Each structure stands twice: as structure tokens, then as C-alpha cells.
Amino acid sequence: YLLLLLLAFLVCATIHVLIIFILGTKKSKSSKDPPRPYPFPIIGNILELGSQPHKSLAKLSQTYGPIMSLNLGSIKTIVISSPKLAKEILHKHDQILSNRTVPDTIRALDHHIFSMVWMPPTNQWRILRRVSANKVFSPQQLDSTQVFRQRKMRELLDFVKEKNEKAESLDIGEATFVAVLNSLSNTFFSMDLDDHHNNSKKSQEFKEIFLGIMKEAGRPNVVDFFPMLRKLDPQGARARMNNYFGKLIDFFDGLVEERLERETKLSNDVLDSLVEVMMEDNSQVTRPHLLHLFLDLFVAGTDTTSSTIEWAMSELLRNPQKLEQVRKELQQVIGKDEQQQQIEESYITKLPYLRAVVKETLRLHPPIPLLVPHKSEDNVEICGFMVPKDAQILVNVWAMGRDSNVWRNPNEFLPERFLENDVDFKGQDFELIPFGAGRRICPGLPLASRTIHIVLASLLCNYDWKLANGKKKEDVDMSETYGITLHKTHPLHVIPIQA
Ligand code: HEM
């Protein structure tokens, strides 16, 4: 009888301990979940995003802190808004946190399978990163393709000269988009895809395709919140993207075919180098990889670069003293005797104030305000909080750029702040990471940086600028439209004045 009593006691005690243990682990697990706003059933926190997700998330992070968790439909999302946590995500734990959540439109033509931007960080991804680092973006390669970009700068200046002679205004975003697109297409293929006068049918077609891609990729898609609807494509977005991607891929394929048929390597551009890599024995860069790589490079490299230039010009026109200071520096370093000065990319190191202007622009107006979404491959603990496996991770660089705990007078355009320190946007200083950091950092950074500085230097060295339609500096509208890149809602129209 005593034995039975002892046994019953032991069973009860074990159950009791087990209950405490289970409740205990549950409690400690939930206490590690990042803070979060209350999610509605089914839709979760989708409505909290609004039309300007970077701003809504910045505001939410003031209540819930620099790491918070949201349910976007069925997608668990972690939002990061401080340099310290960004470093944990993109540097310390980047091996586990470097996968991608893939938007449904990117599945068009299986782009996500071949694309360097969207594939998981596999061996194939490493090969593509290495090939682009060596054959497209290395300093030697960029030096050797500089001549193509300089020709495009001259054409931009010729266009500005025409406007100056006719005392007409120009849409600076549109003009720089053409210059950037043609700089890329000449660096890659030695050919233009666009022209400043919109004369050719081809240029109009390319513009439509690029704008279409930006629109589809930037518009919210219900499938991205509820992937089980994927087969239905209820908004028809993937079908439209199939069409745009198809046109570009066919065009790139024609160029590759033409190079393969040539007997000698004539152009010395990126396409020549990459076709050579593709033709090596046992090459792991196949023809689809090459075609989808070009698609990535154009989509990732055009609008980001030209919108940065438009934001920089807008800030300078709102701040005439800063504008005057950049022009003074340019004239001291480059001189103003000759008209339509050609600016070498090597001059950039001699222009500290211009470099500060570019950093300040990227701080306030990062073109990809939430970076490209990352995804966790496993559970990871970040500063005491649990980031669960398969969570989408958004790093709000826009919020970090305007955080008064990080920057003095964060909403003011003060390039001078960068003359006092060595902070740069190359992925080492986590308070300024418009290109990301860690293994997924933007590989196009060296080309983007050269292009932004050179276009700005060319425009500002040769001309003074005033706002069109008699507008004053206070009238420059700085509203943002959220999409695949963060755009000015109202284009900047300016009149060039001969310096
Ligand atoms: C990735 C920013 C220009 C090609 C990225 C990412 C950002 C970014 C934030 C994602 C980083 C991450 O996932 O953590 C920018 C900005 C640019 C710019 C601000 C200009 C101002 C360019 C240019 C090119 C380019 C000119 C190429 C011509 C790419 C590619 C990736 C990428 C291929 C994907 C890399 C990967 O996932 O492994 N960029 N970018 N970008 N960017 Fe850029």
C-alpha cells in the first residue's frame, strides 16, 4: 500500500514538473518574440503598412522598438530599425539570414531560379557574384569601360546645352534616367537603349518595358501576403511581368547570339567578357544565367541611380548655399575655362564636398528604403529576441537615416556632417547602408557611385540651375512615392544657366 502511495506521488510529481517545464519553455519562448502590434485575424498587420510602408514602419518602431514582428497576411516579418540590430542581421548572422523572400512577379519566366538578386545564397549564387565582381564591377573593368560612360555624359551635356540655348526647362529625373540607362547599356553592350529626344521606336519600347517592370514590381500584390493564391495570379501581375521579362530576355538573347557568331572579340565590353565565361569548358554560367543576369543588372541599376541624382539636385536647389559650395569646389578642382567640361571618374577622390552631398542624399533618400527583403534559414536569436525560421526580414534604412538618436538634426540636408567623419556607404558603417551590407551587399555599388558622382559633377560644373515656372526654393516638393524605388512624387523641372 505504501509502495502504491509512493508510486502515485512520484507520478504526480513528474507530471507537475513536466507541466512547469512545458509552461516555462513556452513562457521563455514567447518572451523572446520581438514586440509587435496586435495582428488582426487572417490579414494580420497588412493595413498598418499603408501606402508608405517605410514611414509607417518607422512610426511603429517608435512604439515597439528597433526590432519588431508583424504578420503580413501569412508572412511572418521582422522589421529592424537601428544600426546595432542591422549589424547583427547583415554582418554577425548573415550566413543564416541571407536568403530571400521572392515576390510573385519575380517568378515570371522562372526569373527567381536564375537571378542573382533572388536566388538563395547557394554555390551558383557565389559563382554569379564572383563573375560580376571580376568581369563587370572590378576597378580595372570599370576603368576600361569608362570611355563608354563618358560619351553618354557628353550627350547629356549636349542635351542640357540645347535646353540652355532655348531657355527651356528639363525634367532632371527623365534626362538622368536616359543618361544612366545608356551608360549601363554601353558599359554592357556598347549600344544605346534610349535617347533624350524620344525619337526612336526602340527607345520608347524600352522605356515602356522598364516603367512596366517598375510598376508591377512596386505595386502591392495579394499573393505576396497569401502565397497559397499563387496559382490564381488574381491581379494578373505575374502574367504582365512575363510579357515584360520575355521582351527583354529575347532582346538579350539576340545580342548573345550575335556575339557568338562573331569570329573576333571586337567590342571589349561586359558582354564580350561574359560570353567568354559562358563558353569556357564546364562553365557554370549558362546562357539563361547570363540573360537573367542582364535583366537583374538593368532593373537594379537604372532607376536606383537616376532617382538618387534627382533627389540630390532637389536638395541642392532647396539649399542654394550648398549648391554654390559644390560648384565652387568643382570649379577649383576642375576649372571652368573650357565649355562642357568632361569629368574623369578619377576626379571623384578630389571632390570631398560633392562626396558629402551624395552621402547626405543617400542618408535622407535611400532608393530602396527597406533593402531587398532577406529571409531566415533557421531560428536565430538576435539581441535576446527570436527571429524564426522562414521569417522575412526588412531593414528600414530610411528610418535609420532619420533617427535623432543616430544623427544630429536628422531631417536637415547637411552634407558638412560627412566632412567631420569617415562614415561611408560601403557597408562598414551601419548607420549609413543604402546599398545594404554583408554578403548580399549591392554588387553594383562601385558603378552606381561612379555614375552618381560623375553625372552630378557634369551637371553642376558646367551650369548653374534655377527652378522652372518661377518657383522658389521653398516650393520644391519633396514628397515620396513608394515603389520598387523611392521616387519623387513630383518631378523636378529646372532651367540650366550658362556658368
Ligand atoms: C542589391 C541598393 C545600384 C545591382 C541591392 C540591395 C540594395 C541595393 C539595398 C540589396 C542589399 C541587401 O539585400 O541587403 C542600390 C542602390 C543603388 C544600386 C542604392 C544606386 C544608388 C545598382 C547598380 C547595379 C545594382 C548600378 C548594377 C548595375 C544589384 C544587384 C543586387 C543588388 C545585382 C543583388 C545582389 C544579391 O542579392 O546578391 N542594391 N543598388 N545595383 N544591386 Fe544594387
XYZ file of C-alpha atoms and ligand atoms in Angstrom:
542
model
C 0.000 0.000 0.000
C 2.856 2.333 0.933
C 4.612 1.422 -2.291
C 1.495 2.297 -4.309
C 1.234 5.611 -2.494
C 4.883 6.379 -3.235
C 4.383 5.479 -6.908
C 1.299 7.726 -7.165
C 3.263 10.511 -5.517
C 6.134 10.069 -7.990
C 3.780 10.076 -10.997
C 2.025 13.248 -9.760
C 5.352 14.955 -9.070
C 6.673 14.046 -12.538
C 3.515 15.369 -14.212
C 3.776 18.510 -12.128
C 7.434 19.042 -13.107
C 6.599 18.364 -16.770
C 3.757 20.921 -16.732
C 6.027 23.510 -15.135
C 8.738 22.714 -17.692
C 6.368 22.990 -20.693
C 4.779 26.193 -19.410
C 8.218 27.511 -18.543
C 9.685 26.920 -22.026
C 6.566 28.355 -23.635
C 6.844 31.434 -21.493
C 10.540 31.968 -22.142
C 9.976 31.391 -25.868
C 7.164 33.932 -26.103
C 9.117 36.414 -24.003
C 11.795 36.215 -26.732
C 9.373 37.107 -29.526
C 10.043 40.655 -30.721
C 7.352 43.143 -29.668
C 4.519 43.506 -32.139
C 1.339 45.420 -32.823
C -1.825 43.378 -32.435
C -2.456 41.325 -35.609
C -5.996 41.066 -36.999
C -7.198 37.578 -37.896
C -6.127 36.464 -41.399
C -4.784 39.817 -42.657
C -2.516 40.323 -39.638
C -0.864 43.758 -39.803
C -1.162 44.403 -43.558
C -3.281 47.512 -43.016
C -0.551 49.051 -40.846
C 1.720 49.315 -43.909
C -0.374 51.945 -45.702
C 0.875 53.461 -48.942
C 4.265 54.436 -47.495
C 5.462 51.276 -45.673
C 8.896 52.739 -44.818
C 7.239 55.656 -42.967
C 4.525 53.555 -41.287
C 7.139 51.058 -40.091
C 9.388 53.889 -38.835
C 6.451 55.199 -36.809
C 5.563 51.763 -35.443
C 9.169 51.198 -34.405
C 8.925 54.275 -32.164
C 6.320 52.357 -30.162
C 7.571 48.780 -30.462
C 11.320 49.301 -30.692
C 14.106 48.683 -33.221
C 13.202 45.008 -33.648
C 9.523 44.214 -34.069
C 7.489 41.453 -35.517
C 4.498 41.718 -37.856
C 2.225 39.260 -39.570
C 1.797 40.381 -43.159
C -1.034 38.028 -44.115
C 0.578 34.646 -43.595
C 4.132 36.004 -43.833
C 5.937 36.407 -40.521
C 8.017 39.567 -40.850
C 10.742 41.029 -38.649
C 11.468 44.736 -39.020
C 14.820 46.183 -37.980
C 15.326 49.927 -37.450
C 18.656 50.508 -35.706
C 22.291 50.343 -36.845
C 23.137 47.972 -33.981
C 20.474 45.443 -34.977
C 21.217 45.916 -38.678
C 24.789 44.871 -37.916
C 23.533 41.736 -36.150
C 21.368 40.828 -39.148
C 23.637 41.749 -42.042
C 27.035 41.053 -40.521
C 27.052 38.758 -37.478
C 24.280 36.378 -38.584
C 24.324 36.998 -42.324
C 25.060 33.369 -43.141
C 21.646 32.305 -41.803
C 19.786 35.486 -42.772
C 20.800 35.936 -46.416
C 18.065 34.043 -48.191
C 15.286 35.984 -49.971
C 11.514 36.055 -49.862
C 10.567 36.128 -53.519
C 7.738 38.413 -54.700
C 5.358 36.595 -57.002
C 6.042 38.840 -60.012
C 9.706 37.753 -59.851
C 8.613 34.172 -60.558
C 7.726 35.287 -64.101
C 9.752 33.217 -66.601
C 11.359 31.466 -63.601
C 13.462 34.583 -63.058
C 13.889 33.703 -59.356
C 15.662 30.458 -60.298
C 18.352 32.089 -62.451
C 18.555 35.533 -60.862
C 21.484 36.581 -58.678
C 19.221 39.030 -56.827
C 16.609 36.440 -55.873
C 18.270 33.036 -55.672
C 19.263 31.639 -52.256
C 22.930 32.083 -51.297
C 23.976 28.805 -52.943
C 27.164 27.891 -54.746
C 25.571 29.057 -58.024
C 24.875 32.456 -56.425
C 28.517 32.673 -55.280
C 29.690 31.944 -58.834
C 27.486 34.708 -60.259
C 28.644 37.169 -57.569
C 32.266 36.327 -58.336
C 31.806 36.658 -62.099
C 30.088 40.034 -61.749
C 32.686 41.277 -59.259
C 35.521 40.335 -61.632
C 34.025 40.908 -65.066
C 31.639 43.809 -64.502
C 32.411 45.824 -61.360
C 36.143 45.416 -60.671
C 38.105 48.705 -60.690
C 40.071 47.582 -63.768
C 36.915 46.630 -65.655
C 35.194 49.890 -64.683
C 38.270 51.882 -65.728
C 38.290 50.150 -69.088
C 34.572 50.794 -69.711
C 34.768 54.418 -68.511
C 35.077 55.669 -72.075
C 31.541 54.414 -72.874
C 30.057 56.289 -69.914
C 31.952 59.472 -70.762
C 30.364 59.551 -74.194
C 26.963 59.361 -72.552
C 27.848 62.226 -70.195
C 28.770 64.319 -73.226
C 25.390 63.551 -74.809
C 23.635 64.537 -71.581
C 25.550 67.837 -71.580
C 24.677 68.413 -75.256
C 21.025 67.929 -74.371
C 21.346 70.363 -71.447
C 23.084 72.855 -73.777
C 20.161 72.681 -76.190
C 17.786 73.457 -73.330
C 20.039 76.281 -72.181
C 20.133 77.848 -75.639
C 16.360 77.676 -75.943
C 15.941 78.840 -72.318
C 13.770 75.769 -71.753
C 13.410 73.661 -68.633
C 14.158 69.958 -68.364
C 12.839 67.139 -66.215
C 16.060 66.206 -64.444
C 14.836 62.719 -63.436
C 13.917 61.878 -67.033
C 17.154 63.243 -68.509
C 19.317 61.385 -65.983
C 17.298 58.181 -66.446
C 18.198 58.236 -70.166
C 21.853 59.005 -69.353
C 22.066 56.221 -66.737
C 20.257 53.635 -68.887
C 22.519 54.379 -71.842
C 25.624 54.391 -69.629
C 24.691 50.900 -68.466
C 23.773 49.620 -71.926
C 27.015 50.982 -73.368
C 29.083 49.558 -70.499
C 27.438 46.173 -71.067
C 26.698 46.030 -74.824
C 28.271 49.114 -76.481
C 24.857 50.367 -77.568
C 22.125 52.853 -76.634
C 18.695 51.734 -75.444
C 17.189 55.178 -75.072
C 17.571 58.711 -76.416
C 16.997 62.152 -74.963
C 14.602 63.192 -77.718
C 12.446 60.064 -77.551
C 12.823 59.805 -81.315
C 13.224 56.115 -81.914
C 10.546 53.491 -81.583
C 13.103 51.258 -79.888
C 13.767 53.777 -77.129
C 10.054 54.226 -76.485
C 9.603 50.485 -76.311
C 12.436 50.084 -73.780
C 11.110 52.912 -71.667
C 7.680 51.272 -71.603
C 9.184 47.923 -70.597
C 11.257 49.434 -67.774
C 8.392 51.531 -66.479
C 6.113 48.480 -66.672
C 8.550 46.373 -64.649
C 8.921 49.110 -62.018
C 5.150 49.445 -61.771
C 4.427 45.720 -61.461
C 7.258 45.047 -59.013
C 6.405 48.091 -56.894
C 2.640 47.546 -56.604
C 1.328 45.528 -53.596
C 0.281 42.048 -54.681
C -2.122 39.981 -52.592
C -0.173 36.798 -53.496
C 2.851 38.103 -51.591
C 0.782 38.069 -48.388
C -1.082 34.828 -49.148
C 1.209 32.595 -51.228
C -1.497 29.905 -51.414
C -3.182 32.125 -54.051
C -0.112 31.880 -56.298
C -1.690 29.622 -58.926
C -4.568 32.080 -59.403
C -2.441 35.207 -60.006
C -5.604 37.188 -59.079
C -4.203 40.609 -60.066
C -2.672 39.314 -63.306
C 0.663 40.819 -62.221
C 2.797 37.771 -62.982
C 1.248 37.463 -66.452
C 2.124 41.086 -67.243
C 5.630 40.615 -65.850
C 6.047 37.506 -68.064
C 5.450 39.746 -71.025
C 7.964 42.447 -69.954
C 10.655 39.972 -68.902
C 10.089 37.973 -72.099
C 10.746 41.011 -74.303
C 13.985 41.871 -72.507
C 15.229 38.278 -72.375
C 14.572 37.863 -76.146
C 16.461 41.078 -76.809
C 19.468 39.997 -74.664
C 19.403 36.575 -76.288
C 19.671 38.161 -79.739
C 22.745 40.112 -78.592
C 24.376 36.967 -77.167
C 23.680 35.079 -80.393
C 25.232 37.840 -82.443
C 28.397 37.806 -80.316
C 28.647 34.028 -80.621
C 28.515 34.323 -84.390
C 31.303 36.924 -84.481
C 34.725 35.500 -85.118
C 36.691 38.072 -83.151
C 36.145 39.872 -79.899
C 35.576 43.432 -81.067
C 33.679 45.396 -78.512
C 35.680 44.830 -75.332
C 32.547 45.421 -73.287
C 30.955 43.371 -70.493
C 29.015 41.185 -72.956
C 32.265 40.068 -74.621
C 33.753 39.098 -71.245
C 30.650 37.279 -70.048
C 30.130 35.360 -73.291
C 33.738 34.225 -72.912
C 32.960 32.967 -69.378
C 29.848 31.186 -70.655
C 31.850 29.410 -73.378
C 34.535 28.074 -71.002
C 34.609 24.287 -70.599
C 32.245 23.136 -67.833
C 31.176 26.723 -67.244
C 28.538 27.033 -64.542
C 27.341 30.285 -66.044
C 24.789 29.036 -68.568
C 23.008 31.087 -71.226
C 19.840 31.517 -69.066
C 22.046 32.683 -66.186
C 23.622 35.281 -68.439
C 20.288 36.546 -69.798
C 18.710 36.789 -66.355
C 21.856 38.484 -65.021
C 21.455 41.277 -67.569
C 17.805 41.570 -66.591
C 18.900 41.943 -62.933
C 21.579 44.497 -63.707
C 19.284 46.763 -65.723
C 16.361 46.552 -63.311
C 18.542 47.001 -60.207
C 20.846 49.622 -61.657
C 18.827 52.181 -63.607
C 16.074 53.740 -61.531
C 18.049 53.496 -58.262
C 20.895 55.533 -59.728
C 18.843 58.134 -61.597
C 16.445 58.757 -58.712
C 19.417 59.388 -56.376
C 20.630 62.080 -58.788
C 17.159 63.644 -58.921
C 16.934 63.726 -55.103
C 20.417 65.252 -54.867
C 19.537 68.006 -57.357
C 16.275 68.664 -55.495
C 18.083 69.015 -52.170
C 20.655 71.345 -53.727
C 18.004 73.548 -55.312
C 16.292 73.819 -51.923
C 19.635 74.738 -50.383
C 21.281 77.274 -52.730
C 24.280 77.791 -50.447
C 25.142 74.100 -50.645
C 24.649 74.217 -54.404
C 27.062 77.128 -54.597
C 29.573 75.264 -52.439
C 29.618 72.166 -54.686
C 30.012 74.352 -57.769
C 32.860 76.263 -56.146
C 34.662 73.032 -55.299
C 34.160 71.714 -58.842
C 35.461 74.901 -60.386
C 38.506 74.910 -58.122
C 39.374 71.294 -58.843
C 38.318 71.018 -62.478
C 38.325 74.618 -63.694
C 35.685 76.490 -65.670
C 37.516 77.833 -68.721
C 36.504 75.191 -71.164
C 32.844 74.750 -72.006
C 31.159 71.389 -71.455
C 33.942 70.049 -69.257
C 34.488 66.304 -69.468
C 34.868 64.902 -65.988
C 37.063 61.867 -65.358
C 35.866 59.316 -62.799
C 39.267 59.603 -61.097
C 38.420 63.212 -60.084
C 35.863 61.947 -57.544
C 38.515 61.449 -54.841
C 39.437 65.135 -55.165
C 35.869 66.315 -54.504
C 35.118 65.839 -50.783
C 32.138 68.191 -50.704
C 30.475 66.507 -53.682
C 31.041 63.145 -51.994
C 29.442 64.503 -48.824
C 26.433 65.680 -50.866
C 25.978 62.180 -52.286
C 26.217 60.552 -48.831
C 23.749 63.039 -47.385
C 21.339 62.368 -50.265
C 21.554 58.608 -49.735
C 21.042 59.082 -45.973
C 17.797 61.004 -46.475
C 16.596 59.315 -49.662
C 17.778 55.698 -49.819
C 16.345 54.420 -53.125
C 15.493 51.008 -51.582
C 14.257 52.099 -48.150
C 13.660 48.602 -46.719
C 16.555 46.919 -48.590
C 15.658 43.836 -50.650
C 13.840 41.509 -48.202
C 16.037 38.887 -46.538
C 14.767 35.530 -45.197
C 15.995 33.422 -42.284
C 17.029 29.843 -42.997
C 16.782 28.857 -39.315
C 15.777 30.196 -35.887
C 18.290 32.813 -34.745
C 18.487 34.790 -31.529
C 19.224 38.479 -32.120
C 19.961 40.585 -29.019
C 17.712 38.344 -26.909
C 14.861 38.136 -29.467
C 13.959 35.169 -31.614
C 13.925 35.539 -35.407
C 12.059 32.414 -36.504
C 12.983 30.197 -39.459
C 11.476 31.392 -42.771
C 10.718 34.892 -41.450
C 11.002 37.772 -43.902
C 13.408 40.454 -42.647
C 13.100 44.113 -43.583
C 15.858 46.549 -42.620
C 14.403 50.056 -42.532
C 17.386 52.130 -43.673
C 15.076 55.088 -44.287
C 14.151 55.129 -40.572
C 17.797 54.746 -39.541
C 18.791 57.696 -41.745
C 16.296 59.945 -39.974
C 16.784 58.745 -36.409
C 17.664 61.546 -33.988
C 19.491 59.006 -31.776
C 21.891 58.461 -34.653
C 22.076 61.826 -36.473
C 22.120 65.427 -35.307
C 19.288 67.420 -36.944
C 18.300 64.312 -38.897
C 15.762 65.988 -41.186
C 18.123 68.698 -42.395
C 20.267 68.404 -45.500
C 23.732 68.968 -44.027
C 26.482 67.443 -46.217
C 29.038 69.064 -43.878
C 28.352 66.340 -41.292
C 30.294 63.941 -43.527
C 33.325 66.238 -43.689
C 33.801 65.675 -39.974
C 33.953 61.864 -40.070
C 34.860 58.895 -42.270
C 31.363 57.428 -42.433
C 30.782 55.898 -45.850
C 28.068 53.863 -47.565
C 30.248 50.866 -48.415
C 28.748 48.527 -45.828
C 31.111 49.066 -42.883
C 29.219 51.882 -41.148
C 25.822 50.525 -40.215
C 24.233 53.951 -39.719
C 24.526 54.500 -43.500
C 23.755 51.368 -45.515
C 21.669 52.372 -48.554
C 23.409 49.566 -50.516
C 22.964 47.002 -47.720
C 25.938 45.262 -46.108
C 27.380 41.778 -45.710
C 27.236 39.049 -48.296
C 24.158 40.440 -50.094
C 25.528 43.966 -50.354
C 24.791 45.608 -53.697
C 27.475 44.404 -56.142
C 26.740 47.426 -58.380
C 27.864 49.883 -55.678
C 31.165 50.827 -57.400
C 29.435 51.555 -60.709
C 26.492 53.352 -59.063
C 28.866 55.505 -57.044
C 30.942 56.495 -60.068
C 27.836 57.256 -62.141
C 26.064 59.365 -59.498
C 29.165 61.480 -58.821
C 30.016 61.948 -62.482
C 26.513 62.913 -63.582
C 26.184 65.410 -60.717
C 29.666 66.817 -61.312
C 28.992 67.205 -65.057
C 25.670 68.978 -64.493
C 26.942 71.251 -61.727
C 30.381 72.114 -63.078
C 29.042 73.347 -66.394
C 25.789 75.032 -65.399
C 24.099 76.953 -62.685
C 20.475 75.887 -62.161
C 17.223 77.550 -61.315
C 13.763 76.199 -60.736
C 11.314 76.292 -63.651
C 7.999 78.174 -63.649
C 9.304 80.917 -61.380
C 9.294 78.581 -58.372
C 11.220 79.457 -55.244
C 13.364 77.116 -53.155
C 10.526 76.692 -50.632
C 8.320 75.339 -53.447
C 10.465 72.280 -54.177
C 8.148 69.416 -53.392
C 9.915 66.554 -51.614
C 7.001 64.087 -51.345
C 7.910 60.464 -51.843
C 6.140 57.732 -53.780
C 6.904 54.216 -52.577
C 7.548 51.560 -55.212
C 10.417 49.365 -56.278
C 12.468 52.526 -55.658
C 11.555 55.560 -53.593
C 10.620 58.212 -56.149
C 9.911 61.902 -56.059
C 6.161 62.224 -56.454
C 6.538 65.429 -58.469
C 9.385 65.539 -60.984
C 11.979 68.292 -60.637
C 11.868 70.773 -63.538
C 14.915 73.005 -63.786
C 16.466 75.533 -66.150
C 20.189 75.360 -66.895
C 22.016 78.690 -66.880
C 25.399 79.011 -68.533
C 28.001 79.358 -65.789
C 21.230 44.591 -54.432
C 20.922 49.334 -53.474
C 22.653 50.372 -57.888
C 22.852 45.647 -58.891
C 20.996 45.794 -53.823
C 20.464 45.935 -52.486
C 20.371 47.263 -52.226
C 20.860 47.966 -53.381
C 19.836 47.907 -50.969
C 20.034 44.799 -51.569
C 21.026 44.572 -50.466
C 20.555 43.517 -49.491
O 19.858 42.588 -49.861
O 20.884 43.616 -48.303
C 21.343 50.019 -54.606
C 21.402 51.459 -54.706
C 21.879 51.757 -55.955
C 22.123 50.495 -56.626
C 21.026 52.420 -53.593
C 22.138 53.090 -56.602
C 22.072 54.250 -55.980
C 22.925 49.187 -58.514
C 23.564 49.061 -59.803
C 23.590 47.726 -60.102
C 22.996 47.014 -58.979
C 24.084 50.217 -60.650
C 24.110 47.031 -61.326
C 24.264 47.573 -62.499
C 22.400 44.975 -57.781
C 22.263 43.525 -57.716
C 21.812 43.223 -56.414
C 21.654 44.481 -55.739
C 22.578 42.545 -58.842
C 21.503 41.845 -55.829
C 22.678 41.272 -55.075
C 22.371 39.946 -54.390
O 21.250 39.702 -53.997
O 23.293 39.148 -54.248
N 21.239 47.056 -54.339
N 21.782 49.473 -55.773
N 22.615 47.936 -58.037
N 22.021 45.505 -56.580
Fe 22.012 47.474 -56.140
